[in-house]
Amino acid sequence: MDKHVGQSPDPSPPDAASPLFSRAAVVASCVGFILIGALQALYGPSIPAFRDTYGLSPSAAGLALSAHFVGGVAGVLGFDRLFGRIGNRTMLGCSYLLMAGGAAGFALAPNWPLALGLALIAGLGFGGIDYGLNQLFAVGFGRRGAAMLNILNAHFGIGAILGPALIGLVGAEHYAVVFLGFAVLTLPLTLCLAGVRDEAPAHGGGEPETTGTATGTARNRSLATVLGAFVLLYVLHVGVEAGVGGWEPTHLETVGYGATAAASATSVYWLMMTVGRFLAAPLALRWSAPAIIAVSCAGMTGCLLLATIPALAPYAYAGVGLFIAPVFPTGLPWLGRAAPRARRAGALVIAASMIGGVAAGPVLGKAIELAGIRAVPLVLGGVSAVCLITTVWLIRATSSSVSPTNTLPTAPAPARAVERTSAHARPDAQR
């Protein structure tokens, strides 16, 4: 592929004289994403300790993560309602405090119902940070938005790797100390919010057009279809992400690998997701978001097909992690440019990605139960293929309504074009 295909121009940020983030605030934001990644990953390895402490069944102990995700979705949608009505510092500060308070309370809760309520509160803060920082990074860095979002979300992956490692180091029975330490580390980030510009960035034109004319109706129908396609892309790619993470060990053991090798290969998969986002950051400065996502979906589909060959499976799953990594963060600026009039588009896809991560377990589990464990890569490959088809459709559907820098042009865009990003942001989910 010629490197100029899909190449972005070199405009300046929307407001170079007054950047949205200082350097210290950028660093603090990345640390914040390490912490939300760690928080999400702490619940799973702590389940045995939850069962011992509160006398729970496995399903009841698993409700902690469910409460966290319910709070996360509520946080995304709730803070989206407040976005633009309260300052950025207030929004992020409240989110950090909710997350820290919820995590500390969860660690000290005397009974399980109260612990679940506090996990939900921590999830509210989690959702506010996930939404708020993704949104602000998407609109605050001009043409560098996709690159910065990949870097930001790569730090989420670092936290997701460190969280379970920390539980393994200190022992699940000491989970309360880990959650308390996490809460303490969150509080200093509020001191760095002075480096965030307080005015909320513009969303690019307000609400979708709602005229009663045939043209207005057609535009609204088209907008709804485009948004639906983005939601589908986010739900399905997070489903693939969670599906590989959950089923890779079982599949590898079924085809002849030992438990240790299977667990190690799954750790490599998550590591490659983090590495992939760092690698995607410079690519996002040279290539358009649609081009990157199309290649990512094609790559992860191909790798899942290769995973049907037992000798290649561990390496193929690592390839899936590498290719799927840029989809979540890179899609957010594309969404903002494709639907600049849809005020809540970003919150919708981030909430959808969280829901997709929760729903992936039972839905994929039923499909794999019917098809057999050896069919895991084929089932996930089918879902990935739908992601690719959806991406191709989105490229065609948005090519007439967005600038050449946001599609797959046949020639470089004019050098002085200014890219206006108005996205939200959730999720890559996870992500």
CSV table of N, CA and C in Angstrom, one decimal, residues 17-78:
chain,number,residue,atom,x,y,z
A,17,ALA,N,-2.9,28.2,20.8
A,17,ALA,CA,-2.5,29.2,21.8
A,17,ALA,C,-2.9,28.9,23.2
A,18,SER,N,-4.0,28.0,23.3
A,18,SER,CA,-4.5,27.7,24.6
A,18,SER,C,-4.8,26.2,24.6
A,19,PRO,N,-3.8,25.3,24.8
A,19,PRO,CA,-4.0,23.9,24.7
A,19,PRO,C,-4.9,23.4,25.8
A,20,LEU,N,-5.6,22.3,25.5
A,20,LEU,CA,-6.6,21.8,26.4
A,20,LEU,C,-5.9,21.1,27.6
A,21,PHE,N,-4.7,20.6,27.4
A,21,PHE,CA,-3.9,19.9,28.4
A,21,PHE,C,-2.5,20.4,28.5
A,22,SER,N,-2.0,20.7,29.7
A,22,SER,CA,-0.6,20.9,29.9
A,22,SER,C,0.1,19.6,29.8
A,23,ARG,N,1.4,19.6,29.7
A,23,ARG,CA,2.2,18.4,29.7
A,23,ARG,C,2.0,17.5,31.0
A,24,ALA,N,2.0,18.2,32.1
A,24,ALA,CA,1.7,17.5,33.4
A,24,ALA,C,0.4,16.9,33.4
A,25,ALA,N,-0.6,17.6,32.8
A,25,ALA,CA,-2.0,17.0,32.8
A,25,ALA,C,-2.1,15.8,31.9
A,26,VAL,N,-1.3,15.8,30.8
A,26,VAL,CA,-1.3,14.7,29.9
A,26,VAL,C,-0.7,13.5,30.6
A,27,VAL,N,0.4,13.7,31.3
A,27,VAL,CA,1.0,12.6,32.1
A,27,VAL,C,0.0,12.1,33.1
A,28,ALA,N,-0.6,13.0,33.9
A,28,ALA,CA,-1.6,12.6,34.9
A,28,ALA,C,-2.7,11.8,34.3
A,29,SER,N,-3.2,12.2,33.1
A,29,SER,CA,-4.3,11.5,32.4
A,29,SER,C,-3.9,10.1,32.1
A,30,CYS,N,-2.6,9.9,31.6
A,30,CYS,CA,-2.1,8.5,31.3
A,30,CYS,C,-2.0,7.7,32.6
A,31,VAL,N,-1.6,8.3,33.7
A,31,VAL,CA,-1.6,7.6,35.0
A,31,VAL,C,-3.0,7.2,35.4
A,32,GLY,N,-4.0,8.2,35.2
A,32,GLY,CA,-5.4,7.9,35.5
A,32,GLY,C,-5.9,6.7,34.7
A,33,PHE,N,-5.4,6.5,33.5
A,33,PHE,CA,-5.9,5.4,32.7
A,33,PHE,C,-5.2,4.1,33.2
A,34,ILE,N,-4.0,4.2,33.7
A,34,ILE,CA,-3.4,3.0,34.3
A,34,ILE,C,-4.2,2.6,35.5
A,35,LEU,N,-4.7,3.5,36.2
A,35,LEU,CA,-5.4,3.2,37.4
A,35,LEU,C,-6.8,2.6,37.1
A,36,ILE,N,-7.5,3.2,36.1
A,36,ILE,CA,-8.8,2.6,35.8
A,36,ILE,C,-8.7,1.2,35.1
A,37,GLY,N,-7.6,1.0,34.4
A,37,GLY,CA,-7.3,-0.3,33.9
A,37,GLY,C,-7.0,-1.3,35.0
A,38,ALA,N,-6.3,-0.9,36.0
A,38,ALA,CA,-6.0,-1.8,37.1
A,38,ALA,C,-7.2,-2.1,37.9
A,39,LEU,N,-8.0,-1.1,38.2
A,39,LEU,CA,-9.3,-1.3,38.9
A,39,LEU,C,-10.1,-2.3,38.3
A,40,GLN,N,-10.4,-2.2,37.0
A,40,GLN,CA,-11.2,-3.2,36.3
A,40,GLN,C,-10.7,-4.6,36.4
A,41,ALA,N,-9.3,-4.7,36.4
A,41,ALA,CA,-8.7,-6.0,36.4
A,41,ALA,C,-8.5,-6.6,37.8
A,42,LEU,N,-8.7,-5.8,38.9
A,42,LEU,CA,-8.5,-6.3,40.2
A,42,LEU,C,-9.6,-7.2,40.7
A,43,TYR,N,-10.8,-7.1,40.2
A,43,TYR,CA,-12.0,-7.9,40.7
A,43,TYR,C,-11.8,-9.4,40.4
A,44,GLY,N,-11.5,-9.7,39.2
A,44,GLY,CA,-11.4,-11.1,38.8
A,44,GLY,C,-10.5,-12.0,39.7
A,45,PRO,N,-9.2,-11.6,39.8
A,45,PRO,CA,-8.3,-12.4,40.6
A,45,PRO,C,-8.6,-12.4,42.1
A,46,SER,N,-9.5,-11.4,42.6
A,46,SER,CA,-9.8,-11.3,44.0
A,46,SER,C,-11.0,-12.1,44.3
A,47,ILE,N,-11.7,-12.8,43.4
A,47,ILE,CA,-12.9,-13.5,43.6
A,47,ILE,C,-12.8,-14.6,44.7
A,48,PRO,N,-11.7,-15.4,44.7
A,48,PRO,CA,-11.6,-16.4,45.8
A,48,PRO,C,-11.6,-15.7,47.2
A,49,ALA,N,-11.0,-14.6,47.3
A,49,ALA,CA,-11.0,-13.9,48.6
A,49,ALA,C,-12.4,-13.3,49.0
A,50,PHE,N,-13.1,-12.8,47.9
A,50,PHE,CA,-14.5,-12.4,48.2
A,50,PHE,C,-15.3,-13.5,48.7
A,51,ARG,N,-15.1,-14.7,48.2
A,51,ARG,CA,-15.9,-15.9,48.6
A,51,ARG,C,-15.6,-16.2,50.0
A,52,ASP,N,-14.3,-16.2,50.4
A,52,ASP,CA,-13.9,-16.5,51.8
A,52,ASP,C,-14.4,-15.5,52.8
A,53,THR,N,-14.3,-14.2,52.4
A,53,THR,CA,-14.6,-13.1,53.3
A,53,THR,C,-16.1,-13.1,53.6
A,54,TYR,N,-16.9,-13.2,52.5
A,54,TYR,CA,-18.3,-13.0,52.7
A,54,TYR,C,-19.1,-14.3,52.6
A,55,GLY,N,-18.5,-15.4,52.4
A,55,GLY,CA,-19.2,-16.7,52.3
A,55,GLY,C,-20.1,-16.7,51.0
A,56,LEU,N,-19.5,-16.5,49.9
A,56,LEU,CA,-20.3,-16.3,48.6
A,56,LEU,C,-20.1,-17.5,47.7
A,57,SER,N,-21.1,-17.7,46.8
A,57,SER,CA,-21.0,-18.6,45.7
A,57,SER,C,-20.1,-18.0,44.6
A,58,PRO,N,-19.6,-18.7,43.7
A,58,PRO,CA,-18.8,-18.1,42.6
A,58,PRO,C,-19.6,-17.1,41.8
A,59,SER,N,-20.9,-17.4,41.5
A,59,SER,CA,-21.7,-16.4,40.8
A,59,SER,C,-22.0,-15.1,41.6
A,60,ALA,N,-22.2,-15.3,42.9
A,60,ALA,CA,-22.4,-14.1,43.7
A,60,ALA,C,-21.1,-13.2,43.8
A,61,ALA,N,-20.0,-13.9,43.9
A,61,ALA,CA,-18.7,-13.1,44.0
A,61,ALA,C,-18.4,-12.4,42.7
A,62,GLY,N,-18.9,-13.0,41.6
A,62,GLY,CA,-18.7,-12.4,40.3
A,62,GLY,C,-19.5,-11.1,40.1
A,63,LEU,N,-20.5,-10.9,40.9
A,63,LEU,CA,-21.3,-9.7,40.8
A,63,LEU,C,-20.5,-8.4,41.0
A,64,ALA,N,-19.4,-8.5,41.7
A,64,ALA,CA,-18.6,-7.3,41.9
A,64,ALA,C,-18.2,-6.6,40.6
A,65,LEU,N,-17.7,-7.4,39.6
A,65,LEU,CA,-17.4,-6.8,38.4
A,65,LEU,C,-18.6,-6.4,37.6
A,66,SER,N,-19.7,-7.1,37.7
A,66,SER,CA,-20.9,-6.6,37.1
A,66,SER,C,-21.4,-5.3,37.6
A,67,ALA,N,-21.3,-5.1,39.0
A,67,ALA,CA,-21.7,-3.8,39.6
A,67,ALA,C,-20.8,-2.7,39.1
A,68,HIS,N,-19.5,-3.0,38.9
A,68,HIS,CA,-18.5,-2.1,38.4
A,68,HIS,C,-18.9,-1.6,37.0
A,69,PHE,N,-19.3,-2.6,36.1
A,69,PHE,CA,-19.6,-2.2,34.8
A,69,PHE,C,-21.0,-1.5,34.7
A,70,VAL,N,-21.9,-1.9,35.5
A,70,VAL,CA,-23.2,-1.1,35.6
A,70,VAL,C,-22.9,0.4,36.0
A,71,GLY,N,-22.0,0.5,37.0
A,71,GLY,CA,-21.7,1.9,37.4
A,71,GLY,C,-20.9,2.6,36.2
A,72,GLY,N,-20.1,1.8,35.5
A,72,GLY,CA,-19.3,2.4,34.4
A,72,GLY,C,-20.2,3.0,33.3
A,73,VAL,N,-21.2,2.2,32.9
A,73,VAL,CA,-22.2,2.6,31.9
A,73,VAL,C,-23.0,3.9,32.4
A,74,ALA,N,-23.4,3.8,33.7
A,74,ALA,CA,-24.1,5.0,34.2
A,74,ALA,C,-23.2,6.2,34.3
A,75,GLY,N,-22.0,6.0,34.6
A,75,GLY,CA,-21.0,7.1,34.7
A,75,GLY,C,-20.8,7.7,33.3
A,76,VAL,N,-20.7,6.9,32.3
A,76,VAL,CA,-20.5,7.4,30.9
A,76,VAL,C,-21.7,8.3,30.5
A,77,LEU,N,-22.9,7.7,30.7
A,77,LEU,CA,-24.1,8.4,30.3
A,77,LEU,C,-24.4,9.6,31.1
A,78,GLY,N,-24.2,9.5,32.5
A,78,GLY,CA,-24.4,10.6,33.4
A,78,GLY,C,-23.5,11.8,33.1
